[in-house]
mmCIF file of C-alpha atoms (C1' of nucleotides) in Angstrom:
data_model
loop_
_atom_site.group_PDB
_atom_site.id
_atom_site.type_symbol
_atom_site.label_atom_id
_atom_site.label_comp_id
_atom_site.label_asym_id
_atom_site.label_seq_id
_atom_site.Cartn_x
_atom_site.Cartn_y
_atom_site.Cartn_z
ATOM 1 C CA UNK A 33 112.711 51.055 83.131
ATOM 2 C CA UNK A 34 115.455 53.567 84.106
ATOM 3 C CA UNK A 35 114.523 56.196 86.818
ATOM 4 C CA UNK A 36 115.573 59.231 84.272
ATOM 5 C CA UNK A 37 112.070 57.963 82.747
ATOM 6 C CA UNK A 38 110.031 58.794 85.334
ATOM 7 C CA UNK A 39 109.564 62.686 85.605
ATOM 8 C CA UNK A 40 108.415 63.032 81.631
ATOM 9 C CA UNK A 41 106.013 60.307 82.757
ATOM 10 C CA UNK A 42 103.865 62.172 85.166
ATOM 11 C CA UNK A 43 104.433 65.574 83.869
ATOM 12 C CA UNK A 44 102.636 64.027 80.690
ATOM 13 C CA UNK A 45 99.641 63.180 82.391
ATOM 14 C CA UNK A 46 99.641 66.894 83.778
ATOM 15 C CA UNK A 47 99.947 68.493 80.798
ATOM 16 C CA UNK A 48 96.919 66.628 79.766
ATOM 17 C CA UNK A 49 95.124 67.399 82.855
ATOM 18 C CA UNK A 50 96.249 71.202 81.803
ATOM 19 C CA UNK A 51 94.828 70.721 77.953
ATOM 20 C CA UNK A 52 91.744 69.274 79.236
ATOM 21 C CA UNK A 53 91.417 72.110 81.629
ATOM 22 C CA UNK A 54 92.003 74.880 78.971
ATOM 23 C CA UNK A 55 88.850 73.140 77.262
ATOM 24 C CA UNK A 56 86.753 74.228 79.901
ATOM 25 C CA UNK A 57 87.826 77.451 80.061
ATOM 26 C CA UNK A 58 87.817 78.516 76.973
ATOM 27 C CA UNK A 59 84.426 77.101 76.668
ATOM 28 C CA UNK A 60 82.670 78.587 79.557
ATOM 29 C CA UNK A 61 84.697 81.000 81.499
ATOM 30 C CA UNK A 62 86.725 80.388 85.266
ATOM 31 C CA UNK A 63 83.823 79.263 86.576
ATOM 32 C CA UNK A 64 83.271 76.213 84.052
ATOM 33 C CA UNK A 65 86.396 75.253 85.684
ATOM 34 C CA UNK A 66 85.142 72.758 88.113
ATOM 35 C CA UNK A 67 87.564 69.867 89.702
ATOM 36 C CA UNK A 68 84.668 67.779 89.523
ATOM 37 C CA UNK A 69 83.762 68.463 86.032
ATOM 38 C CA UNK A 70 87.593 67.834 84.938
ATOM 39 C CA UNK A 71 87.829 64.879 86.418
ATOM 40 C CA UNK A 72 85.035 63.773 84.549
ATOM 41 C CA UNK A 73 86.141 64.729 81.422
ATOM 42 C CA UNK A 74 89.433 62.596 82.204
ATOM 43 C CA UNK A 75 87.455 59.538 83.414
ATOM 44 C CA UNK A 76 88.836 60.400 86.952
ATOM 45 C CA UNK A 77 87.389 61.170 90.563
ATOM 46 C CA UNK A 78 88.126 65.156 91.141
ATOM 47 C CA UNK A 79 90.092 63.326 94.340
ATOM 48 C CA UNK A 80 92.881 61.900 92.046
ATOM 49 C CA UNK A 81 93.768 65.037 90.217
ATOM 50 C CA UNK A 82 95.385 66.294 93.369
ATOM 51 C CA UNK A 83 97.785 63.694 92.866
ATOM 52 C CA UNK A 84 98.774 65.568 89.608
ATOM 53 C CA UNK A 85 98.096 69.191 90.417
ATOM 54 C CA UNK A 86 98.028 70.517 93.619
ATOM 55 C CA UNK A 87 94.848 72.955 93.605
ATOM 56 C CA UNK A 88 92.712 74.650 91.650
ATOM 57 C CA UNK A 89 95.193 77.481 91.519
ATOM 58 C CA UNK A 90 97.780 75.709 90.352
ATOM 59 C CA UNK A 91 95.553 74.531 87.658
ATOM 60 C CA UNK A 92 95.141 78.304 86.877
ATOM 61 C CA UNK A 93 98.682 79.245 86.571
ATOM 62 C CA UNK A 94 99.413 76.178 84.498
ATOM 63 C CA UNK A 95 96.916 76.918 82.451
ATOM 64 C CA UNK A 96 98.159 80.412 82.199
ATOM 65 C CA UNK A 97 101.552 80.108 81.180
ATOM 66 C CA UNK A 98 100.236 77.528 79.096
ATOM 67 C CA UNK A 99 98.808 80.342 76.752
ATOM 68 C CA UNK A 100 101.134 82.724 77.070
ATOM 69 C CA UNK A 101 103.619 80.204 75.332
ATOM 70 C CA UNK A 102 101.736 79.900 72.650
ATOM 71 C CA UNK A 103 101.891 83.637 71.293
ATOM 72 C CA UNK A 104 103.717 84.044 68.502
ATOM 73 C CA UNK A 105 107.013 85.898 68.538
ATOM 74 C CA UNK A 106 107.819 88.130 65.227
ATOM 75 C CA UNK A 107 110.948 88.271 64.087
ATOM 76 C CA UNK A 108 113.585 90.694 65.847
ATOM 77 C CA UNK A 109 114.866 92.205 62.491
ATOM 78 C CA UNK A 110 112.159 91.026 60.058
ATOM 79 C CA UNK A 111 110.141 94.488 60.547
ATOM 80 C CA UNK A 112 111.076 98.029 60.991
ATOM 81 C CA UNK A 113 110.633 98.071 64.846
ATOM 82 C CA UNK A 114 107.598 99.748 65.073
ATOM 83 C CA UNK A 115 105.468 97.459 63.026
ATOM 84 C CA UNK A 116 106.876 94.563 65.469
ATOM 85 C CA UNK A 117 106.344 96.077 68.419
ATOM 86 C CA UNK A 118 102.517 96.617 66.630
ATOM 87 C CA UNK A 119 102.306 92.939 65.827
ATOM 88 C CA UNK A 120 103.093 91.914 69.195
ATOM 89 C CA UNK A 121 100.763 94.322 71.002
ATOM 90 C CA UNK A 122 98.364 92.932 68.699
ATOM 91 C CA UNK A 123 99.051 88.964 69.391
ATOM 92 C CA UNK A 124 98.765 89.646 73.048
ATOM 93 C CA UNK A 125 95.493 91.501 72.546
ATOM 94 C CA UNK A 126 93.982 88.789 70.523
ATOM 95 C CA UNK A 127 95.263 85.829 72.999
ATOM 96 C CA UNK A 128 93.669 87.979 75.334
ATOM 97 C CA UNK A 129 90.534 88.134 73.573
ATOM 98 C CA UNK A 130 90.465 84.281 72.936
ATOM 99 C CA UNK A 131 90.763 83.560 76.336
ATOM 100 C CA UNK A 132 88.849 86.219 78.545
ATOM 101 C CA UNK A 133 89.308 83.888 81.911
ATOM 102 C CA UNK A 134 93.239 84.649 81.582
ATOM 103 C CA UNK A 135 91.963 87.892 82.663
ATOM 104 C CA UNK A 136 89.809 87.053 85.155
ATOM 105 C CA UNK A 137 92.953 84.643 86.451
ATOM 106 C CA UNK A 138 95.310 87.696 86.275
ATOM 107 C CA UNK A 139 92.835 90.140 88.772
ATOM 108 C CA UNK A 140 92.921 87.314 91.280
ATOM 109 C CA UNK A 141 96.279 86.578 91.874
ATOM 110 C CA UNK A 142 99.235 87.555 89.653
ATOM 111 C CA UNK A 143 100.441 85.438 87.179
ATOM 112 C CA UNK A 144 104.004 85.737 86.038
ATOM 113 C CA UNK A 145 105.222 82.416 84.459
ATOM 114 C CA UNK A 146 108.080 81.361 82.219
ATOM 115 C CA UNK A 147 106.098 82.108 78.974
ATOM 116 C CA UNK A 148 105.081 85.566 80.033
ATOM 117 C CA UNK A 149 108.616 86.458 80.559
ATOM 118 C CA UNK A 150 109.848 85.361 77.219
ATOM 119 C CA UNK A 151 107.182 87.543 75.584
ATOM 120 C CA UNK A 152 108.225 90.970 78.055
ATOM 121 C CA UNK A 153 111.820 89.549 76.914
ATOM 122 C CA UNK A 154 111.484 89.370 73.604
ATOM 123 C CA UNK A 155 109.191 92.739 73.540
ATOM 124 C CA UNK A 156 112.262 94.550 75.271
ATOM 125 C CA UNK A 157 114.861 93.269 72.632
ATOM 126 C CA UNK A 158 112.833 94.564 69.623
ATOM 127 C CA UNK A 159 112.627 97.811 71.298
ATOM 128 C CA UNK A 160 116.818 97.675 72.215
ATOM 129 C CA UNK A 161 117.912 96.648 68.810
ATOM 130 C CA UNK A 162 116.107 99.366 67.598
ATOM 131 C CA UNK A 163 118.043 102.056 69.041
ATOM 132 C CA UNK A 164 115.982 101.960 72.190
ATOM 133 C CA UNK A 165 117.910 103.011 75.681
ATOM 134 C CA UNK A 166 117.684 99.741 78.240
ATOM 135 C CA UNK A 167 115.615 102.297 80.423
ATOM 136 C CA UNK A 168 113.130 103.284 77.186
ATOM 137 C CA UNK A 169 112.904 99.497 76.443
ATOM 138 C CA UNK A 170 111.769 99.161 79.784
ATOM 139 C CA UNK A 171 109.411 101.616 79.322
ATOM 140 C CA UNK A 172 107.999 100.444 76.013
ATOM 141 C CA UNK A 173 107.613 96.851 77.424
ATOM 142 C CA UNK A 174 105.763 98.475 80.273
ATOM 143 C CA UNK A 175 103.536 100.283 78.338
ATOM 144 C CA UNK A 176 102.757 97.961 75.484
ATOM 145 C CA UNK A 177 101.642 95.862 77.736
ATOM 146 C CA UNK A 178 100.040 98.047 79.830
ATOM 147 C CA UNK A 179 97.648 98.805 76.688
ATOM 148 C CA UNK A 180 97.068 95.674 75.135
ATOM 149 C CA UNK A 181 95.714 94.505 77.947
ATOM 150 C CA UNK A 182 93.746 97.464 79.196
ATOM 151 C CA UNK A 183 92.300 97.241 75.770
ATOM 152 C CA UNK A 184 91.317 93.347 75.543
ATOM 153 C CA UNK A 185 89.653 94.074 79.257
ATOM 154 C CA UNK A 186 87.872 97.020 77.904
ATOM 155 C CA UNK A 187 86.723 95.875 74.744
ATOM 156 C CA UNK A 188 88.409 98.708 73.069
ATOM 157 C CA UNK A 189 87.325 98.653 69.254
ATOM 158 C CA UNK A 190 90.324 98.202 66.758
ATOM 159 C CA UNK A 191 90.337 101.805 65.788
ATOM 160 C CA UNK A 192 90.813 103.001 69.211
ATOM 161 C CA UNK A 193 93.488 100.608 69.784
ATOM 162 C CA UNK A 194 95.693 101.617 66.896
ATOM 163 C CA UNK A 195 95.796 105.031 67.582
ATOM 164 C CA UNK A 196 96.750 104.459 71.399
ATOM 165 C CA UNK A 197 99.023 102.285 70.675
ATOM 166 C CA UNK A 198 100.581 104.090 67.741
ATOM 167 C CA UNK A 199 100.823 107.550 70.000
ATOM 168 C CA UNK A 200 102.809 105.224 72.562
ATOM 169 C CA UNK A 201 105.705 104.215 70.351
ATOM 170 C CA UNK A 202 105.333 107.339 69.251
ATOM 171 C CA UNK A 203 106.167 108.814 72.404
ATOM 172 C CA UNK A 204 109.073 106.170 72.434
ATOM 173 C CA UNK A 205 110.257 107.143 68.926
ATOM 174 C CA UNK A 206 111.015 110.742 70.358
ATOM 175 C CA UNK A 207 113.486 109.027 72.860
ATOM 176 C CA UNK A 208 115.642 107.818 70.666
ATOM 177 C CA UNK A 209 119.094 109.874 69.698
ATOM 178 C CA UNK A 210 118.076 109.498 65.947
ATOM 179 C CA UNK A 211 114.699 111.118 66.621
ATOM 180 C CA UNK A 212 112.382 109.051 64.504
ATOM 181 C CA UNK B 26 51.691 106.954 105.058
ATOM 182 C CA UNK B 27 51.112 107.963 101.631
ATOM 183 C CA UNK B 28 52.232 105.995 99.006
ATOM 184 C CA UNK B 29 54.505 107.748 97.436
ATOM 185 C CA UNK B 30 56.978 107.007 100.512
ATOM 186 C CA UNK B 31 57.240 103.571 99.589
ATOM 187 C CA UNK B 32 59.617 102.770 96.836
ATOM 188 C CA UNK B 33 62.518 105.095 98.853
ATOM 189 C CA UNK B 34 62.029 102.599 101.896
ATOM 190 C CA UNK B 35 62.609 99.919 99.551
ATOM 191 C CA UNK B 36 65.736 101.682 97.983
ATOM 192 C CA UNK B 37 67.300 102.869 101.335
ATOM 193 C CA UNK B 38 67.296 98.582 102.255
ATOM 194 C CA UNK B 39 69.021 98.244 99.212
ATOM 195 C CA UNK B 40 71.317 100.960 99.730
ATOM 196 C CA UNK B 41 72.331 99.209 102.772
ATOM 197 C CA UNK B 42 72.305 95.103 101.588
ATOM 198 C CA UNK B 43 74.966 97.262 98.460
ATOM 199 C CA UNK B 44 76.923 99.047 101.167
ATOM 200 C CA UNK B 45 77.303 95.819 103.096
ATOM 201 C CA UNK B 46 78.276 93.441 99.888
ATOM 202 C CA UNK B 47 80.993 96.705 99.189
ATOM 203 C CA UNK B 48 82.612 95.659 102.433
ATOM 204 C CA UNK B 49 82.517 92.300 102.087
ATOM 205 C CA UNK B 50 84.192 92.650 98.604
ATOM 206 C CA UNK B 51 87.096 95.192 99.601
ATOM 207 C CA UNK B 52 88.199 93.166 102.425
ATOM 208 C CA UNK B 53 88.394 89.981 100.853
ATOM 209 C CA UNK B 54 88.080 90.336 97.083
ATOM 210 C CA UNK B 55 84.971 88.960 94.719
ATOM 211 C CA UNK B 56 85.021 85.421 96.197
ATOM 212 C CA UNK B 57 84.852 86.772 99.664
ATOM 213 C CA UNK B 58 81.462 87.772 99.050
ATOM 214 C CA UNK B 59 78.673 85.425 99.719
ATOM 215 C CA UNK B 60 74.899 85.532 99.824
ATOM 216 C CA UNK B 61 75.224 83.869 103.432
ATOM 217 C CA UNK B 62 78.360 85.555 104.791
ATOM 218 C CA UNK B 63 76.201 88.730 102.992
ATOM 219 C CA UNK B 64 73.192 87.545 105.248
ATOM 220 C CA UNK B 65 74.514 86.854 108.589
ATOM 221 C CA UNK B 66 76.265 90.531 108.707
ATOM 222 C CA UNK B 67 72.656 92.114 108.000
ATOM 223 C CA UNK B 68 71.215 89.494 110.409
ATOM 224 C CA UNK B 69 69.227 88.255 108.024
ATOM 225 C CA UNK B 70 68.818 85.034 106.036
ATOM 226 C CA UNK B 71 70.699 84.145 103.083
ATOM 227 C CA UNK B 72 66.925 83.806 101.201
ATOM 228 C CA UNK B 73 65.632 86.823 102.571
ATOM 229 C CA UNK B 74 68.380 88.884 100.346
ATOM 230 C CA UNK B 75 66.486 87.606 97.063
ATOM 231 C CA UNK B 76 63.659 89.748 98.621
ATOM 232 C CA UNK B 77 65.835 92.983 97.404
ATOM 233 C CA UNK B 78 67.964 92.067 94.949
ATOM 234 C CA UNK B 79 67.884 89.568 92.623
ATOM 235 C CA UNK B 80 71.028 87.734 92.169
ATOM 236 C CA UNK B 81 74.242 88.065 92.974
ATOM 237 C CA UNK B 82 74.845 89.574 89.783
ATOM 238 C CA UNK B 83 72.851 91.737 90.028
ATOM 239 C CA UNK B 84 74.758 92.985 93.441
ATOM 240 C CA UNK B 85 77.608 93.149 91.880
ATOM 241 C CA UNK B 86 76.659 95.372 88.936
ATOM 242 C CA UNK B 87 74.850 97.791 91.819
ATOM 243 C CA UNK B 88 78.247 97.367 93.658
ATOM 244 C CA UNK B 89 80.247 98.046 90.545
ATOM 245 C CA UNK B 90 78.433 101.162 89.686
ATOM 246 C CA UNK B 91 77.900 102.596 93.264
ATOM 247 C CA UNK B 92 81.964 102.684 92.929
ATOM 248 C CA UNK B 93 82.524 104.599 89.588
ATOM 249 C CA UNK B 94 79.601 106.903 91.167
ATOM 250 C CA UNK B 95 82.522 107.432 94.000
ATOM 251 C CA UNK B 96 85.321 108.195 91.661
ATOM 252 C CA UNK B 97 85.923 112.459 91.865
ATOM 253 C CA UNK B 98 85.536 114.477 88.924
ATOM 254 C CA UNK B 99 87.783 117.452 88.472
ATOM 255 C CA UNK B 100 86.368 120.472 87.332
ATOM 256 C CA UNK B 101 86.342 121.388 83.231
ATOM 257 C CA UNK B 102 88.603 124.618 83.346
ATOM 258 C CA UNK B 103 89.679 124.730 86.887
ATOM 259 C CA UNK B 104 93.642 123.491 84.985
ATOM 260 C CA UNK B 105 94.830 123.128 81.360
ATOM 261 C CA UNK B 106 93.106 120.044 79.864
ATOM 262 C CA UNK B 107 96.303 117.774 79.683
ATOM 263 C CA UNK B 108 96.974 118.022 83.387
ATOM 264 C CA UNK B 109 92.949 117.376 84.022
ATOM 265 C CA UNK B 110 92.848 114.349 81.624
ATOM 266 C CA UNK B 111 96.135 112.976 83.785
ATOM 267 C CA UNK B 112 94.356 113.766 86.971
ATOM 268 C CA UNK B 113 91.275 111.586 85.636
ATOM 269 C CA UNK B 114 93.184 108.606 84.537
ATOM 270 C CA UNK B 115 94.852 108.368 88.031
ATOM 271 C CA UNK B 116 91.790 108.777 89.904
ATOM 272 C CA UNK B 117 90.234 106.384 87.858
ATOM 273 C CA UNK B 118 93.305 104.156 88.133
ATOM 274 C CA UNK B 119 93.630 104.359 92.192
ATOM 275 C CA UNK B 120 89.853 103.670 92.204
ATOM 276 C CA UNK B 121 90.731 100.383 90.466
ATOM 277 C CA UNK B 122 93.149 99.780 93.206
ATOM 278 C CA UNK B 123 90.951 100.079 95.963
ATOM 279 C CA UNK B 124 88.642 97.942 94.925
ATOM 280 C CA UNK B 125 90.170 94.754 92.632
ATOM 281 C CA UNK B 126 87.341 92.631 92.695
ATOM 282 C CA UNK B 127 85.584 95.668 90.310
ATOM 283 C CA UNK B 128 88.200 94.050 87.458
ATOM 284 C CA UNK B 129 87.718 90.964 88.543
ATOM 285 C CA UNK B 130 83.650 91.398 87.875
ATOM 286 C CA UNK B 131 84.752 93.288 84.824
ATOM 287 C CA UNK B 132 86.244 90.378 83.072
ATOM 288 C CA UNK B 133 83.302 88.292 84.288
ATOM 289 C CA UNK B 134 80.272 90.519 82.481
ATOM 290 C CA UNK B 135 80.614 94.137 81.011
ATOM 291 C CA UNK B 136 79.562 96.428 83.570
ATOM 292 C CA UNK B 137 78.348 99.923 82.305
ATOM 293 C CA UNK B 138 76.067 102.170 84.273
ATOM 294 C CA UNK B 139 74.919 105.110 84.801
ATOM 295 C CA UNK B 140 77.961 106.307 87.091
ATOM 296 C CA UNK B 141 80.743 104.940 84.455
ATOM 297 C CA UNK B 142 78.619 106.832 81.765
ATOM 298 C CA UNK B 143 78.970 109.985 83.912
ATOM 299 C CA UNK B 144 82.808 109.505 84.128
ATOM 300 C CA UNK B 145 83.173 109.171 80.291
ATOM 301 C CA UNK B 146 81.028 111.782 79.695
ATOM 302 C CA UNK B 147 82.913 114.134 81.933
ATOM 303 C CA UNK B 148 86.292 113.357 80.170
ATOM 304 C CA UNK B 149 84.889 113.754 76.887
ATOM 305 C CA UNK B 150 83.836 117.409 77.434
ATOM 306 C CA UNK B 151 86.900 118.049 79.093
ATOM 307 C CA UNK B 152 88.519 117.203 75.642
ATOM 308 C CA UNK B 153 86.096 119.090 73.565
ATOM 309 C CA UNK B 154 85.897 121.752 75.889
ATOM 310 C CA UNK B 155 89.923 121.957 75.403
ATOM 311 C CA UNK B 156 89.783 121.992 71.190
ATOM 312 C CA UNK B 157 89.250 118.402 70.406
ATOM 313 C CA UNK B 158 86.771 117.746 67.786
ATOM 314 C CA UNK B 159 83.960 115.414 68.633
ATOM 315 C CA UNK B 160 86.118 112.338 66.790
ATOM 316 C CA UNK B 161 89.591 113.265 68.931
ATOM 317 C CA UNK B 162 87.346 113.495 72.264
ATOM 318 C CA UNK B 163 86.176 109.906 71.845
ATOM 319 C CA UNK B 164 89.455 108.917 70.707
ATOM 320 C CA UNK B 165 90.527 110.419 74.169
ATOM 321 C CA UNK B 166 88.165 108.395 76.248
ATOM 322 C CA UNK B 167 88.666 105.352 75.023
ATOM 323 C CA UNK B 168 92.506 105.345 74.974
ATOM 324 C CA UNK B 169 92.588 107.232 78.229
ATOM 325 C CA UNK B 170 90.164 104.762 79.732
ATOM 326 C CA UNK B 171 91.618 101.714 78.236
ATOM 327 C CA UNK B 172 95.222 102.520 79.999
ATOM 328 C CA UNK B 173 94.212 103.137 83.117
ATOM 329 C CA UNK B 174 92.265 100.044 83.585
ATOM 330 C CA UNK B 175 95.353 98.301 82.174
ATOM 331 C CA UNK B 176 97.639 99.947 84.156
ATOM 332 C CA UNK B 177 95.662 99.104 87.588
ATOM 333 C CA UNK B 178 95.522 94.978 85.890
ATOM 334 C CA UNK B 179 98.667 94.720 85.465
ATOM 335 C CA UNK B 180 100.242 96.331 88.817
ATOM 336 C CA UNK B 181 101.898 98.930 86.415
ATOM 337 C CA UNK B 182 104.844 100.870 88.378
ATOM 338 C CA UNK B 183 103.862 104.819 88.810
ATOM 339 C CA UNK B 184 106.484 106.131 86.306
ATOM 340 C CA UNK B 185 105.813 103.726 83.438
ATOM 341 C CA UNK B 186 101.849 104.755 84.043
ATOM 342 C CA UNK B 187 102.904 108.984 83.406
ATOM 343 C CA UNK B 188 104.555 107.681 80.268
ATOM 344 C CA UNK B 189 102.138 105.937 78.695
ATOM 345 C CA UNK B 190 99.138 108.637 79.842
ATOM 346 C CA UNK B 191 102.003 111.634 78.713
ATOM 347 C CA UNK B 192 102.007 110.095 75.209
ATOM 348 C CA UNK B 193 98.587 109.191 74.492
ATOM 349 C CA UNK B 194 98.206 112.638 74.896
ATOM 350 C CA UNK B 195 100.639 114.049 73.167
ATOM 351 C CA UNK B 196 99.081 111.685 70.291
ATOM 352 C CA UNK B 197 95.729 113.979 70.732
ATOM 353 C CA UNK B 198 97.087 117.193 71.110
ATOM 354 C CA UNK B 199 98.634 117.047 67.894
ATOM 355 C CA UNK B 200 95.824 116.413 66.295
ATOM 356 C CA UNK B 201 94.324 119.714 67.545
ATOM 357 C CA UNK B 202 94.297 122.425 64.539
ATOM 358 C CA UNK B 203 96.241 124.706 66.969
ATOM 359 C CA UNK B 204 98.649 122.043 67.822
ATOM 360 C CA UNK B 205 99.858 121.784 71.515
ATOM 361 C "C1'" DA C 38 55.678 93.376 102.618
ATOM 362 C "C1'" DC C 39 59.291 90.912 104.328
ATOM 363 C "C1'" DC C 40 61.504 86.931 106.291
ATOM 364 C "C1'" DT C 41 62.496 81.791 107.668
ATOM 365 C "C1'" DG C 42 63.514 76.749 107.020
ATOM 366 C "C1'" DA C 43 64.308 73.288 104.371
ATOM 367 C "C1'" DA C 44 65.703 71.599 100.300
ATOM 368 C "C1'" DC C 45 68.314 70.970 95.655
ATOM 369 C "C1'" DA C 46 72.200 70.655 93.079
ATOM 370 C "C1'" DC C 47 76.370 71.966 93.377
ATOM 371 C "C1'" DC C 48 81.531 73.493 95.087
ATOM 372 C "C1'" DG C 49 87.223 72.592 96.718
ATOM 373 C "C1'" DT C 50 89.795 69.747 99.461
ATOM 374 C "C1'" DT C 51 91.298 65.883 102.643
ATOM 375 C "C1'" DC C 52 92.200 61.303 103.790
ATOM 376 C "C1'" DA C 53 91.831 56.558 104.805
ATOM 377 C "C1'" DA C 54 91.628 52.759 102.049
ATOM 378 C "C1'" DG C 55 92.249 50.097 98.062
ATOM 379 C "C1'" DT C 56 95.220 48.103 93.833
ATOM 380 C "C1'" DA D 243 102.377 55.127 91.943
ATOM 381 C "C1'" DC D 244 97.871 56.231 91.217
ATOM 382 C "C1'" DC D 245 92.986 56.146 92.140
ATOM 383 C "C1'" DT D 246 88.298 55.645 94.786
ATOM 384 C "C1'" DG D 247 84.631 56.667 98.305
ATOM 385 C "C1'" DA D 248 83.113 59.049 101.725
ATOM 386 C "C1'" DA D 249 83.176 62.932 104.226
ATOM 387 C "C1'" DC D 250 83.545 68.096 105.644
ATOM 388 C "C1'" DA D 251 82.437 72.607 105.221
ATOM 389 C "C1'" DC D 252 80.867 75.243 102.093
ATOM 390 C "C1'" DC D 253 78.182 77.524 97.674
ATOM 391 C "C1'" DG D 254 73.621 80.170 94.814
ATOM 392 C "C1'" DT D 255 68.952 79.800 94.358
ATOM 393 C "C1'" DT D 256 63.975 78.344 94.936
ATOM 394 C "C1'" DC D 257 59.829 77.977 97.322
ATOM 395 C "C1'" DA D 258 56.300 76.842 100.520
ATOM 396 C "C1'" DA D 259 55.172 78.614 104.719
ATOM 397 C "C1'" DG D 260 54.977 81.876 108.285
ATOM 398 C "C1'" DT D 261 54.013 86.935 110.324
#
DNA sequence: ACCTGAACACCGTTCAAGT
DNA sequence: ACCTGAACACCGTTCAAGT
């Protein structure tokens, strides 16, 4: 009834449009991703989702941020620092892993959402409250990154990955004005 | 004449249909390359590519590995091992660069052939040729590896790259019975 | 041995038209 | 406000048929 109503309305349908779009990704890759295919799914002529979603892109980078929210974010203080900054390397490798056509998404067009920046921001205030300088935080959120998802692209076995990753903080560890 | 001249001919058309589909893909990324768009620059049909090659796949694995094949490898002893494992990791990393549909088609299908086997194998003896055992050498490719690729995915800014690369291995050079 | 033409089963996107 | 139908300009791949 009142016009404050409206705007939850539609963005409802899109974030169904959105679910039912992960769906096919996750089950068959980018390419399963067909506006056709959706629309079907919805009970829907691939014409009408453009009245929801403006392209096939945007679809994309909905559906990115989408799973990038749903990482989990250790506690700040629950850990000593390094095994947080492990976990979290280790959630974004795994996400990764689950959802191989967020990678695919990323080499085609760069996708920096809302959710992506919580989980760099939250990275980057583990590493400060640990003693970290803003400029080494920087650095560790560059390079966590960096190898988690060098290593879900590359299929890095677990072993590997531990030991890269642990010679990174590491390398950050040495930074700090208490040494280790 | 003889018949020993034949399968070359048949190689040196495929040379050409790869070197073609390699431009295609560098100006305009993995979508940019078509079998028709692929045909009409050849002057040839669309159906007479299936003559040489048998799917597009398959072009892009021969494109993929023709690539790594172009990727310089330093020599063994020509500089101390750390600065040769850096100079391998950013030659590696600026190959990605220059070609972004190759981690596009990476995330699509694993893509290992002969030329990325050469690559690996070349930075593996450089380890063991430095003092690495056989264990720490393979630790070396795959973290080396794994960073650069992730580095090139995720746009990573110069600096941040030398950090990362500087601490992996510092991570394998104290693992060496001589230390550093 | 190598290539064409036509066909099949698809794509993303637009847009007039409906309700 | 939301959806359909038809259309446009594309795709990869197959296959009979040509030379």
């Amino acid at each position: 009834m009142s016009t404050t109503a409206e705007t939850p309305r539609r963005s409802l349908h899109q974030e169904q449009i959105v679910d039912a779009a992960l769906a096919l990704l996750d089950e068959g890759g980018i390419e399963n991703l067909t506006m056709r295919r959706l629309g079907d799914r919805l009970g829907i002529t691939a014409a009408a989702l453009y009245w929801h979603v403006s392209s096939r892109q945007d679809l994309l980078v909905l559906a990115a941020d989408t799973v990038w929210g749903r990482t989990a974010l250790p506690g700040i203080q629950d850990l000593p620092w390094r095994r947080t900054v492990l976990e979290m390397a280790e959630n974004l490798r795994s996400m990764l892993l689950r959802h191989p056509w967020l990678l695919t998404a990323m080499t085609i067009q760069a996708l920096d959402g809302p959710a992506r920046d919580r989980y760099e921001e939250h990275l980057r205030a583990v590493c400060e409250t640990s003693g970290l300088t803003p400029r080494d935080a920087e650095q560790a959120v560059h390079s966590i990154v960096t190898f988690a998802i060098g290593a879900a692209l590359a299929a890095t076995p677990r072993p590997y990955v531990s030991f890269g990753l642990e010679s990174i903080i590491d390398g950050l560890a040495a930074r700090r004005p208490t040494g280790c």
